[in-house]
PDB file of N, CA and C in Angstrom:
ATOM      1  N   MET L   1     -47.281  19.087 -11.350  1.00 93.00           N
ATOM      2  CA  MET L   1     -47.940  19.340 -10.086  1.00 93.00           C
ATOM      3  C   MET L   1     -47.391  18.366  -9.060  1.00 93.00           C
ATOM      4  N   THR L   2     -47.020  18.896  -7.919  1.00 96.00           N
ATOM      5  CA  THR L   2     -46.531  18.059  -6.830  1.00 96.00           C
ATOM      6  C   THR L   2     -47.699  17.658  -5.929  1.00 96.00           C
ATOM      7  N   LYS L   3     -47.424  16.726  -5.021  1.00 95.00           N
ATOM      8  CA  LYS L   3     -48.476  16.287  -4.107  1.00 95.00           C
ATOM      9  C   LYS L   3     -48.964  17.448  -3.242  1.00 95.00           C
ATOM     10  N   SER L   4     -48.062  18.286  -2.774  1.00 94.00           N
ATOM     11  CA  SER L   4     -48.482  19.415  -1.947  1.00 94.00           C
ATOM     12  C   SER L   4     -49.312  20.417  -2.754  1.00 94.00           C
ATOM     13  N   GLU L   5     -48.994  20.595  -4.038  1.00 96.00           N
ATOM     14  CA  GLU L   5     -49.802  21.467  -4.898  1.00 96.00           C
ATOM     15  C   GLU L   5     -51.195  20.868  -5.114  1.00 96.00           C
ATOM     16  N   LEU L   6     -51.264  19.556  -5.257  1.00 96.00           N
ATOM     17  CA  LEU L   6     -52.548  18.880  -5.394  1.00 96.00           C
ATOM     18  C   LEU L   6     -53.390  19.097  -4.141  1.00 96.00           C
ATOM     19  N   ILE L   7     -52.780  18.925  -2.990  1.00 95.00           N
ATOM     20  CA  ILE L   7     -53.486  19.115  -1.718  1.00 95.00           C
ATOM     21  C   ILE L   7     -54.001  20.547  -1.612  1.00 95.00           C
ATOM     22  N   GLN L   8     -53.171  21.523  -1.969  1.00 95.00           N
ATOM     23  CA  GLN L   8     -53.592  22.927  -1.918  1.00 95.00           C
ATOM     24  C   GLN L   8     -54.734  23.207  -2.892  1.00 95.00           C
ATOM     25  N   ALA L   9     -54.672  22.630  -4.092  1.00 95.00           N
ATOM     26  CA  ALA L   9     -55.729  22.836  -5.085  1.00 95.00           C
ATOM     27  C   ALA L   9     -57.057  22.276  -4.594  1.00 95.00           C
ATOM     28  N   ILE L  10     -57.022  21.091  -3.989  1.00 95.00           N
ATOM     29  CA  ILE L  10     -58.251  20.489  -3.467  1.00 95.00           C
ATOM     30  C   ILE L  10     -58.762  21.298  -2.281  1.00 95.00           C
ATOM     31  N   ALA L  11     -57.866  21.681  -1.384  1.00 94.00           N
ATOM     32  CA  ALA L  11     -58.265  22.450  -0.195  1.00 94.00           C
ATOM     33  C   ALA L  11     -58.865  23.797  -0.580  1.00 94.00           C
ATOM     34  N   SER L  12     -58.332  24.427  -1.626  1.00 95.00           N
ATOM     35  CA  SER L  12     -58.874  25.729  -2.025  1.00 95.00           C
ATOM     36  C   SER L  12     -60.234  25.599  -2.708  1.00 95.00           C
ATOM     37  N   SER L  13     -60.482  24.453  -3.361  1.00 95.00           N
ATOM     38  CA  SER L  13     -61.793  24.272  -3.990  1.00 95.00           C
ATOM     39  C   SER L  13     -62.837  23.749  -3.002  1.00 95.00           C
ATOM     40  N   LEU L  14     -62.392  23.165  -1.910  1.00 94.00           N
ATOM     41  CA  LEU L  14     -63.285  22.680  -0.844  1.00 94.00           C
ATOM     42  C   LEU L  14     -62.940  23.432   0.440  1.00 94.00           C
ATOM     43  N   GLN L  15     -63.327  24.682   0.512  1.00 91.00           N
ATOM     44  CA  GLN L  15     -62.893  25.552   1.608  1.00 91.00           C
ATOM     45  C   GLN L  15     -63.442  25.139   2.969  1.00 91.00           C
ATOM     46  N   HIS L  16     -64.475  24.306   2.989  1.00 94.00           N
ATOM     47  CA  HIS L  16     -65.004  23.845   4.276  1.00 94.00           C
ATOM     48  C   HIS L  16     -64.125  22.752   4.898  1.00 94.00           C
ATOM     49  N   LEU L  17     -63.151  22.240   4.140  1.00 92.00           N
ATOM     50  CA  LEU L  17     -62.228  21.228   4.668  1.00 92.00           C
ATOM     51  C   LEU L  17     -60.858  21.842   4.920  1.00 92.00           C
ATOM     52  N   PRO L  18     -60.297  21.621   6.094  1.00 93.00           N
ATOM     53  CA  PRO L  18     -58.940  22.107   6.357  1.00 93.00           C
ATOM     54  C   PRO L  18     -57.913  21.353   5.497  1.00 93.00           C
ATOM     55  N   ALA L  19     -56.816  22.019   5.179  1.00 93.00           N
ATOM     56  CA  ALA L  19     -55.765  21.404   4.353  1.00 93.00           C
ATOM     57  C   ALA L  19     -55.234  20.125   4.989  1.00 93.00           C
ATOM     58  N   ARG L  20     -55.189  20.062   6.307  1.00 95.00           N
ATOM     59  CA  ARG L  20     -54.706  18.843   6.987  1.00 95.00           C
ATOM     60  C   ARG L  20     -55.608  17.644   6.686  1.00 95.00           C
ATOM     61  N   ASP L  21     -56.921  17.876   6.668  1.00 96.00           N
ATOM     62  CA  ASP L  21     -57.857  16.789   6.357  1.00 96.00           C
ATOM     63  C   ASP L  21     -57.701  16.344   4.903  1.00 96.00           C
ATOM     64  N   VAL L  22     -57.526  17.301   4.015  1.00 96.00           N
ATOM     65  CA  VAL L  22     -57.320  16.976   2.601  1.00 96.00           C
ATOM     66  C   VAL L  22     -56.032  16.181   2.447  1.00 96.00           C
ATOM     67  N   GLU L  23     -54.988  16.565   3.170  1.00 96.00           N
ATOM     68  CA  GLU L  23     -53.709  15.850   3.114  1.00 96.00           C
ATOM     69  C   GLU L  23     -53.876  14.403   3.568  1.00 96.00           C
ATOM     70  N   VAL L  24     -54.656  14.176   4.625  1.00 97.00           N
ATOM     71  CA  VAL L  24     -54.900  12.816   5.116  1.00 97.00           C
ATOM     72  C   VAL L  24     -55.616  11.997   4.041  1.00 97.00           C
ATOM     73  N   VAL L  25     -56.613  12.598   3.389  1.00 96.00           N
ATOM     74  CA  VAL L  25     -57.360  11.890   2.346  1.00 96.00           C
ATOM     75  C   VAL L  25     -56.455  11.538   1.167  1.00 96.00           C
ATOM     76  N   VAL L  26     -55.653  12.499   0.713  1.00 97.00           N
ATOM     77  CA  VAL L  26     -54.761  12.257  -0.427  1.00 97.00           C
ATOM     78  C   VAL L  26     -53.741  11.170  -0.075  1.00 97.00           C
ATOM     79  N   ASN L  27     -53.144  11.263   1.106  1.00 97.00           N
ATOM     80  CA  ASN L  27     -52.167  10.244   1.524  1.00 97.00           C
ATOM     81  C   ASN L  27     -52.807   8.868   1.656  1.00 97.00           C
ATOM     82  N   THR L  28     -54.029   8.815   2.184  1.00 97.00           N
ATOM     83  CA  THR L  28     -54.742   7.544   2.317  1.00 97.00           C
ATOM     84  C   THR L  28     -55.035   6.951   0.947  1.00 97.00           C
ATOM     85  N   MET L  29     -55.431   7.796   0.013  1.00 96.00           N
ATOM     86  CA  MET L  29     -55.721   7.323  -1.340  1.00 96.00           C
ATOM     87  C   MET L  29     -54.451   6.739  -1.985  1.00 96.00           C
ATOM     88  N   PHE L  30     -53.336   7.466  -1.900  1.00 96.00           N
ATOM     89  CA  PHE L  30     -52.097   6.975  -2.491  1.00 96.00           C
ATOM     90  C   PHE L  30     -51.617   5.702  -1.798  1.00 96.00           C
ATOM     91  N   ASP L  31     -51.752   5.632  -0.477  1.00 97.00           N
ATOM     92  CA  ASP L  31     -51.362   4.421   0.255  1.00 97.00           C
ATOM     93  C   ASP L  31     -52.225   3.235  -0.173  1.00 97.00           C
ATOM     94  N   SER L  32     -53.524   3.464  -0.346  1.00 97.00           N
ATOM     95  CA  SER L  32     -54.425   2.394  -0.776  1.00 97.00           C
ATOM     96  C   SER L  32     -54.067   1.900  -2.168  1.00 97.00           C
ATOM     97  N   MET L  33     -53.726   2.832  -3.054  1.00 97.00           N
ATOM     98  CA  MET L  33     -53.329   2.452  -4.411  1.00 97.00           C
ATOM     99  C   MET L  33     -52.035   1.656  -4.382  1.00 97.00           C
ATOM    100  N   THR L  34     -51.081   2.100  -3.588  1.00 96.00           N
ATOM    101  CA  THR L  34     -49.802   1.390  -3.472  1.00 96.00           C
ATOM    102  C   THR L  34     -50.010  -0.019  -2.927  1.00 96.00           C
ATOM    103  N   ASN L  35     -50.836  -0.134  -1.881  1.00 97.00           N
ATOM    104  CA  ASN L  35     -51.104  -1.454  -1.287  1.00 97.00           C
ATOM    105  C   ASN L  35     -51.804  -2.376  -2.276  1.00 97.00           C
ATOM    106  N   ALA L  36     -52.719  -1.825  -3.065  1.00 97.00           N
ATOM    107  CA  ALA L  36     -53.423  -2.642  -4.060  1.00 97.00           C
ATOM    108  C   ALA L  36     -52.438  -3.175  -5.100  1.00 97.00           C
ATOM    109  N   LEU L  37     -51.550  -2.327  -5.590  1.00 96.00           N
ATOM    110  CA  LEU L  37     -50.566  -2.788  -6.578  1.00 96.00           C
ATOM    111  C   LEU L  37     -49.602  -3.797  -5.965  1.00 96.00           C
ATOM    112  N   GLN L  38     -49.190  -3.552  -4.722  1.00 95.00           N
ATOM    113  CA  GLN L  38     -48.302  -4.507  -4.052  1.00 95.00           C
ATOM    114  C   GLN L  38     -48.968  -5.860  -3.898  1.00 95.00           C
ATOM    115  N   GLY L  39     -50.291  -5.864  -3.736  1.00 95.00           N
ATOM    116  CA  GLY L  39     -51.047  -7.107  -3.608  1.00 95.00           C
ATOM    117  C   GLY L  39     -51.359  -7.760  -4.940  1.00 95.00           C
ATOM    118  N   GLY L  40     -50.904  -7.152  -6.029  1.00 93.00           N
ATOM    119  CA  GLY L  40     -51.120  -7.732  -7.344  1.00 93.00           C
ATOM    120  C   GLY L  40     -52.421  -7.315  -8.004  1.00 93.00           C
ATOM    121  N   ASP L  41     -53.141  -6.384  -7.378  1.00 96.00           N
ATOM    122  CA  ASP L  41     -54.404  -5.917  -7.954  1.00 96.00           C
ATOM    123  C   ASP L  41     -54.152  -4.864  -9.029  1.00 96.00           C
ATOM    124  N   ARG L  42     -55.152  -4.675  -9.865  1.00 96.00           N
ATOM    125  CA  ARG L  42     -55.145  -3.644 -10.890  1.00 96.00           C
ATOM    126  C   ARG L  42     -56.085  -2.544 -10.411  1.00 96.00           C
ATOM    127  N   ILE L  43     -55.748  -1.292 -10.683  1.00 97.00           N
ATOM    128  CA  ILE L  43     -56.579  -0.168 -10.267  1.00 97.00           C
ATOM    129  C   ILE L  43     -57.159   0.470 -11.521  1.00 97.00           C
ATOM    130  N   GLU L  44     -58.470   0.617 -11.550  1.00 97.00           N
ATOM    131  CA  GLU L  44     -59.113   1.272 -12.688  1.00 97.00           C
ATOM    132  C   GLU L  44     -59.966   2.422 -12.182  1.00 97.00           C
ATOM    133  N   ILE L  45     -59.685   3.617 -12.689  1.00 95.00           N
ATOM    134  CA  ILE L  45     -60.469   4.802 -12.359  1.00 95.00           C
ATOM    135  C   ILE L  45     -61.132   5.232 -13.659  1.00 95.00           C
ATOM    136  N   ARG L  46     -62.412   4.957 -13.783  1.00 94.00           N
ATOM    137  CA  ARG L  46     -63.133   5.221 -15.037  1.00 94.00           C
ATOM    138  C   ARG L  46     -63.007   6.681 -15.449  1.00 94.00           C
ATOM    139  N   GLY L  47     -62.727   6.888 -16.724  1.00 92.00           N
ATOM    140  CA  GLY L  47     -62.563   8.231 -17.256  1.00 92.00           C
ATOM    141  C   GLY L  47     -61.169   8.794 -17.053  1.00 92.00           C
ATOM    142  N   PHE L  48     -60.363   8.162 -16.200  1.00 95.00           N
ATOM    143  CA  PHE L  48     -59.008   8.641 -15.934  1.00 95.00           C
ATOM    144  C   PHE L  48     -57.967   7.676 -16.474  1.00 95.00           C
ATOM    145  N   GLY L  49     -57.999   6.427 -16.013  1.00 96.00           N
ATOM    146  CA  GLY L  49     -57.035   5.444 -16.493  1.00 96.00           C
ATOM    147  C   GLY L  49     -56.900   4.278 -15.545  1.00 96.00           C
ATOM    148  N   SER L  50     -55.924   3.431 -15.832  1.00 97.00           N
ATOM    149  CA  SER L  50     -55.701   2.255 -14.993  1.00 97.00           C
ATOM    150  C   SER L  50     -54.220   2.112 -14.663  1.00 97.00           C
ATOM    151  N   PHE L  51     -53.987   1.536 -13.499  1.00 97.00           N
ATOM    152  CA  PHE L  51     -52.638   1.260 -13.020  1.00 97.00           C
ATOM    153  C   PHE L  51     -52.511  -0.248 -12.869  1.00 97.00           C
ATOM    154  N   ALA L  52     -51.389  -0.782 -13.311  1.00 97.00           N
ATOM    155  CA  ALA L  52     -51.128  -2.215 -13.172  1.00 97.00           C
ATOM    156  C   ALA L  52     -49.623  -2.409 -13.061  1.00 97.00           C
ATOM    157  N   LEU L  53     -49.231  -3.612 -12.720  1.00 96.00           N
ATOM    158  CA  LEU L  53     -47.809  -3.936 -12.659  1.00 96.00           C
ATOM    159  C   LEU L  53     -47.398  -4.645 -13.934  1.00 96.00           C
ATOM    160  N   ARG L  54     -46.233  -4.324 -14.424  1.00 96.00           N
ATOM    161  CA  ARG L  54     -45.661  -4.997 -15.594  1.00 96.00           C
ATOM    162  C   ARG L  54     -44.387  -5.695 -15.149  1.00 96.00           C
ATOM    163  N   PHE L  55     -44.185  -6.912 -15.645  1.00 96.00           N
ATOM    164  CA  PHE L  55     -43.000  -7.694 -15.305  1.00 96.00           C
ATOM    165  C   PHE L  55     -41.853  -7.321 -16.234  1.00 96.00           C
ATOM    166  N   ARG L  56     -40.699  -7.081 -15.670  1.00 96.00           N
ATOM    167  CA  ARG L  56     -39.488  -6.816 -16.447  1.00 96.00           C
ATOM    168  C   ARG L  56     -38.504  -7.953 -16.195  1.00 96.00           C
ATOM    169  N   LYS L  57     -38.038  -8.587 -17.277  1.00 96.00           N
ATOM    170  CA  LYS L  57     -37.069  -9.676 -17.161  1.00 96.00           C
ATOM    171  C   LYS L  57     -35.713  -9.121 -16.736  1.00 96.00           C
ATOM    172  N   SER L  58     -34.895 -10.010 -16.173  1.00 96.00           N
ATOM    173  CA  SER L  58     -33.545  -9.594 -15.814  1.00 96.00           C
ATOM    174  C   SER L  58     -32.767  -9.294 -17.093  1.00 96.00           C
ATOM    175  N   ARG L  59     -31.832  -8.384 -16.979  1.00 95.00           N
ATOM    176  CA  ARG L  59     -31.043  -7.992 -18.144  1.00 95.00           C
ATOM    177  C   ARG L  59     -29.717  -7.422 -17.665  1.00 95.00           C
ATOM    178  N   THR L  60     -28.829  -7.225 -18.615  1.00 95.00           N
ATOM    179  CA  THR L  60     -27.548  -6.602 -18.301  1.00 95.00           C
ATOM    180  C   THR L  60     -27.625  -5.138 -18.702  1.00 95.00           C
ATOM    181  N   GLY L  61     -27.315  -4.276 -17.748  1.00 94.00           N
ATOM    182  CA  GLY L  61     -27.311  -2.841 -18.008  1.00 94.00           C
ATOM    183  C   GLY L  61     -25.908  -2.298 -17.872  1.00 94.00           C
ATOM    184  N   ARG L  62     -25.756  -1.026 -18.010  1.00 95.00           N
ATOM    185  CA  ARG L  62     -24.454  -0.379 -17.887  1.00 95.00           C
ATOM    186  C   ARG L  62     -24.521   0.739 -16.873  1.00 95.00           C
ATOM    187  N   ASN L  63     -23.493   0.819 -16.055  1.00 92.00           N
ATOM    188  CA  ASN L  63     -23.340   1.945 -15.143  1.00 92.00           C
ATOM    189  C   ASN L  63     -22.908   3.135 -16.004  1.00 92.00           C
ATOM    190  N   PRO L  64     -23.716   4.210 -16.076  1.00 93.00           N
ATOM    191  CA  PRO L  64     -23.378   5.316 -16.971  1.00 93.00           C
ATOM    192  C   PRO L  64     -22.093   6.048 -16.585  1.00 93.00           C
ATOM    193  N   LYS L  65     -21.728   5.973 -15.318  1.00 93.00           N
ATOM    194  CA  LYS L  65     -20.524   6.673 -14.853  1.00 93.00           C
ATOM    195  C   LYS L  65     -19.245   5.927 -15.242  1.00 93.00           C
ATOM    196  N   SER L  66     -19.261   4.616 -14.982  1.00 94.00           N
ATOM    197  CA  SER L  66     -18.032   3.840 -15.204  1.00 94.00           C
ATOM    198  C   SER L  66     -18.076   3.007 -16.491  1.00 94.00           C
ATOM    199  N   GLY L  67     -19.268   2.786 -17.044  1.00 92.00           N
ATOM    200  CA  GLY L  67     -19.381   1.944 -18.226  1.00 92.00           C
ATOM    201  C   GLY L  67     -19.383   0.468 -17.887  1.00 92.00           C
ATOM    202  N   GLU L  68     -19.287   0.134 -16.609  1.00 95.00           N
ATOM    203  CA  GLU L  68     -19.235  -1.250 -16.146  1.00 95.00           C
ATOM    204  C   GLU L  68     -20.596  -1.933 -16.334  1.00 95.00           C
ATOM    205  N   SER L  69     -20.582  -3.217 -16.707  1.00 95.00           N
ATOM    206  CA  SER L  69     -21.810  -3.994 -16.853  1.00 95.00           C
ATOM    207  C   SER L  69     -22.401  -4.285 -15.483  1.00 95.00           C
ATOM    208  N   VAL L  70     -23.727  -4.187 -15.396  1.00 94.00           N
ATOM    209  CA  VAL L  70     -24.428  -4.429 -14.142  1.00 94.00           C
ATOM    210  C   VAL L  70     -25.605  -5.345 -14.436  1.00 94.00           C
ATOM    211  N   ASN L  71     -25.805  -6.376 -13.590  1.00 95.00           N
ATOM    212  CA  ASN L  71     -26.933  -7.273 -13.757  1.00 95.00           C
ATOM    213  C   ASN L  71     -28.154  -6.663 -13.080  1.00 95.00           C
ATOM    214  N   ILE L  72     -29.255  -6.505 -13.816  1.00 94.00           N
ATOM    215  CA  ILE L  72     -30.498  -5.976 -13.275  1.00 94.00           C
ATOM    216  C   ILE L  72     -31.465  -7.144 -13.126  1.00 94.00           C
ATOM    217  N   GLN L  73     -31.930  -7.365 -11.901  1.00 96.00           N
ATOM    218  CA  GLN L  73     -32.781  -8.507 -11.567  1.00 96.00           C
ATOM    219  C   GLN L  73     -34.190  -8.365 -12.143  1.00 96.00           C
ATOM    220  N   ASN L  74     -34.933  -9.504 -12.183  1.00 96.00           N
ATOM    221  CA  ASN L  74     -36.362  -9.475 -12.522  1.00 96.00           C
ATOM    222  C   ASN L  74     -37.064  -8.534 -11.562  1.00 96.00           C
ATOM    223  N   ARG L  75     -38.093  -7.841 -12.061  1.00 95.00           N
ATOM    224  CA  ARG L  75     -38.843  -6.962 -11.171  1.00 95.00           C
ATOM    225  C   ARG L  75     -40.168  -6.584 -11.808  1.00 95.00           C
ATOM    226  N   TYR L  76     -41.043  -6.084 -10.975  1.00 95.00           N
ATOM    227  CA  TYR L  76     -42.315  -5.535 -11.429  1.00 95.00           C
ATOM    228  C   TYR L  76     -42.221  -4.011 -11.344  1.00 95.00           C
ATOM    229  N   VAL L  77     -42.758  -3.335 -12.353  1.00 95.00           N
ATOM    230  CA  VAL L  77     -42.766  -1.875 -12.359  1.00 95.00           C
ATOM    231  C   VAL L  77     -44.202  -1.402 -12.579  1.00 95.00           C
ATOM    232  N   PRO L  78     -44.593  -0.300 -11.933  1.00 96.00           N
ATOM    233  CA  PRO L  78     -45.939   0.212 -12.142  1.00 96.00           C
ATOM    234  C   PRO L  78     -46.086   0.783 -13.547  1.00 96.00           C
ATOM    235  N   HIS L  79     -47.281   0.590 -14.116  1.00 97.00           N
ATOM    236  CA  HIS L  79     -47.568   1.089 -15.464  1.00 97.00           C
ATOM    237  C   HIS L  79     -48.925   1.777 -15.435  1.00 97.00           C
ATOM    238  N   PHE L  80     -49.013   2.968 -16.042  1.00 97.00           N
ATOM    239  CA  PHE L  80     -50.266   3.707 -16.129  1.00 97.00           C
ATOM    240  C   PHE L  80     -50.731   3.743 -17.569  1.00 97.00           C
ATOM    241  N   LYS L  81     -51.996   3.409 -17.782  1.00 97.00           N
ATOM    242  CA  LYS L  81     -52.589   3.502 -19.112  1.00 97.00           C
ATOM    243  C   LYS L  81     -53.738   4.502 -19.017  1.00 97.00           C
ATOM    244  N   PRO L  82     -53.607   5.655 -19.684  1.00 95.00           N
ATOM    245  CA  PRO L  82     -54.668   6.658 -19.592  1.00 95.00           C
ATOM    246  C   PRO L  82     -55.957   6.173 -20.246  1.00 95.00           C
ATOM    247  N   GLY L  83     -57.086   6.578 -19.672  1.00 94.00           N
ATOM    248  CA  GLY L  83     -58.388   6.262 -20.240  1.00 94.00           C
ATOM    249  C   GLY L  83     -58.694   7.171 -21.422  1.00 94.00           C
ATOM    250  N   LYS L  84     -59.667   6.785 -22.209  1.00 93.00           N
ATOM    251  CA  LYS L  84     -59.996   7.528 -23.425  1.00 93.00           C
ATOM    252  C   LYS L  84     -60.402   8.973 -23.117  1.00 93.00           C
ATOM    253  N   GLU L  85     -61.274   9.175 -22.125  1.00 92.00           N
ATOM    254  CA  GLU L  85     -61.729  10.533 -21.792  1.00 92.00           C
ATOM    255  C   GLU L  85     -60.557  11.414 -21.361  1.00 92.00           C
ATOM    256  N   PHE L  86     -59.692  10.875 -20.528  1.00 93.00           N
ATOM    257  CA  PHE L  86     -58.525  11.622 -20.051  1.00 93.00           C
ATOM    258  C   PHE L  86     -57.595  11.956 -21.215  1.00 93.00           C
ATOM    259  N   ARG L  87     -57.331  10.962 -22.044  1.00 92.00           N
ATOM    260  CA  ARG L  87     -56.452  11.147 -23.202  1.00 92.00           C
ATOM    261  C   ARG L  87     -56.994  12.236 -24.120  1.00 92.00           C
ATOM    262  N   GLU L  88     -58.304  12.189 -24.384  1.00 91.00           N
ATOM    263  CA  GLU L  88     -58.940  13.184 -25.252  1.00 91.00           C
ATOM    264  C   GLU L  88     -58.885  14.581 -24.640  1.00 91.00           C
ATOM    265  N   SER L  89     -59.042  14.683 -23.332  1.00 90.00           N
ATOM    266  CA  SER L  89     -59.082  15.993 -22.689  1.00 90.00           C
ATOM    267  C   SER L  89     -57.718  16.672 -22.660  1.00 90.00           C
ATOM    268  N   VAL L  90     -56.627  15.918 -22.740  1.00 90.00           N
ATOM    269  CA  VAL L  90     -55.296  16.521 -22.676  1.00 90.00           C
ATOM    270  C   VAL L  90     -54.528  16.451 -23.988  1.00 90.00           C
ATOM    271  N   LYS L  91     -55.145  15.931 -25.043  1.00 87.00           N
ATOM    272  CA  LYS L  91     -54.380  15.698 -26.278  1.00 87.00           C
ATOM    273  C   LYS L  91     -53.838  16.982 -26.900  1.00 87.00           C
ATOM    274  N   ASP L  92     -54.509  18.114 -26.712  1.00 80.00           N
ATOM    275  CA  ASP L  92     -54.034  19.369 -27.276  1.00 80.00           C
ATOM    276  C   ASP L  92     -53.389  20.274 -26.230  1.00 80.00           C
ATOM    277  N   ALA L  93     -53.117  19.736 -25.041  1.00 77.00           N
ATOM    278  CA  ALA L  93     -52.574  20.555 -23.952  1.00 77.00           C
ATOM    279  C   ALA L  93     -51.228  21.173 -24.324  1.00 77.00           C
ATOM    280  N   GLY L  94     -50.377  20.465 -25.036  1.00 71.00           N
ATOM    281  CA  GLY L  94     -49.081  20.998 -25.444  1.00 71.00           C
ATOM    282  C   GLY L  94     -49.221  22.198 -26.351  1.00 71.00           C
ATOM    283  N   ASN L  95     -50.233  22.181 -27.222  1.00 69.00           N
ATOM    284  CA  ASN L  95     -50.473  23.296 -28.124  1.00 69.00           C
ATOM    285  C   ASN L  95     -50.914  24.547 -27.365  1.00 69.00           C
ATOM    286  N   HIS L  96     -51.739  24.371 -26.329  1.00 61.00           N
ATOM    287  CA  HIS L  96     -52.205  25.513 -25.549  1.00 61.00           C
ATOM    288  C   HIS L  96     -51.068  26.138 -24.760  1.00 61.00           C
ATOM    289  N   LYS L  97     -50.172  25.315 -24.260  1.00 56.00           N
ATOM    290  CA  LYS L  97     -49.058  25.812 -23.462  1.00 56.00           C
ATOM    291  C   LYS L  97     -48.106  26.634 -24.332  1.00 56.00           C
ATOM    292  N   ASP L  98     -47.866  26.175 -25.568  1.00 53.00           N
ATOM    293  CA  ASP L  98     -46.948  26.878 -26.473  1.00 53.00           C
ATOM    294  C   ASP L  98     -47.498  28.246 -26.904  1.00 53.00           C
ATOM    295  N   SER L  99     -48.817  28.371 -27.000  1.00 52.00           N
ATOM    296  CA  SER L  99     -49.406  29.610 -27.509  1.00 52.00           C
ATOM    297  C   SER L  99     -49.518  30.688 -26.437  1.00 52.00           C
ATOM    298  N   GLN L 100     -49.236  30.374 -25.190  1.00 51.00           N
ATOM    299  CA  GLN L 100     -49.359  31.371 -24.119  1.00 51.00           C
ATOM    300  C   GLN L 100     -48.119  32.200 -23.984  1.00 51.00           C
TER     301      GLN L 100
END
């Protein structure tokens, strides 16, 4: 699902709200989450999961095109850990998709 599909799904279930208003809310939510992670905060949405930053040490990688060694600097990367309810609700999703 893309962001625009998410906006359309929310707008269709909340028909009293115009799609533009839903788009503003979705963008504001994502911006708030991004700002929180940039500030070093952890985001927890009960029943869904949590977002946090993980530190990655510098390492030597390879350019897949040329095979040349490349130094990759220290960095933080976003990490999502699904909550138990979310994990349980989607654990058999692959099986349902295959049977259709």
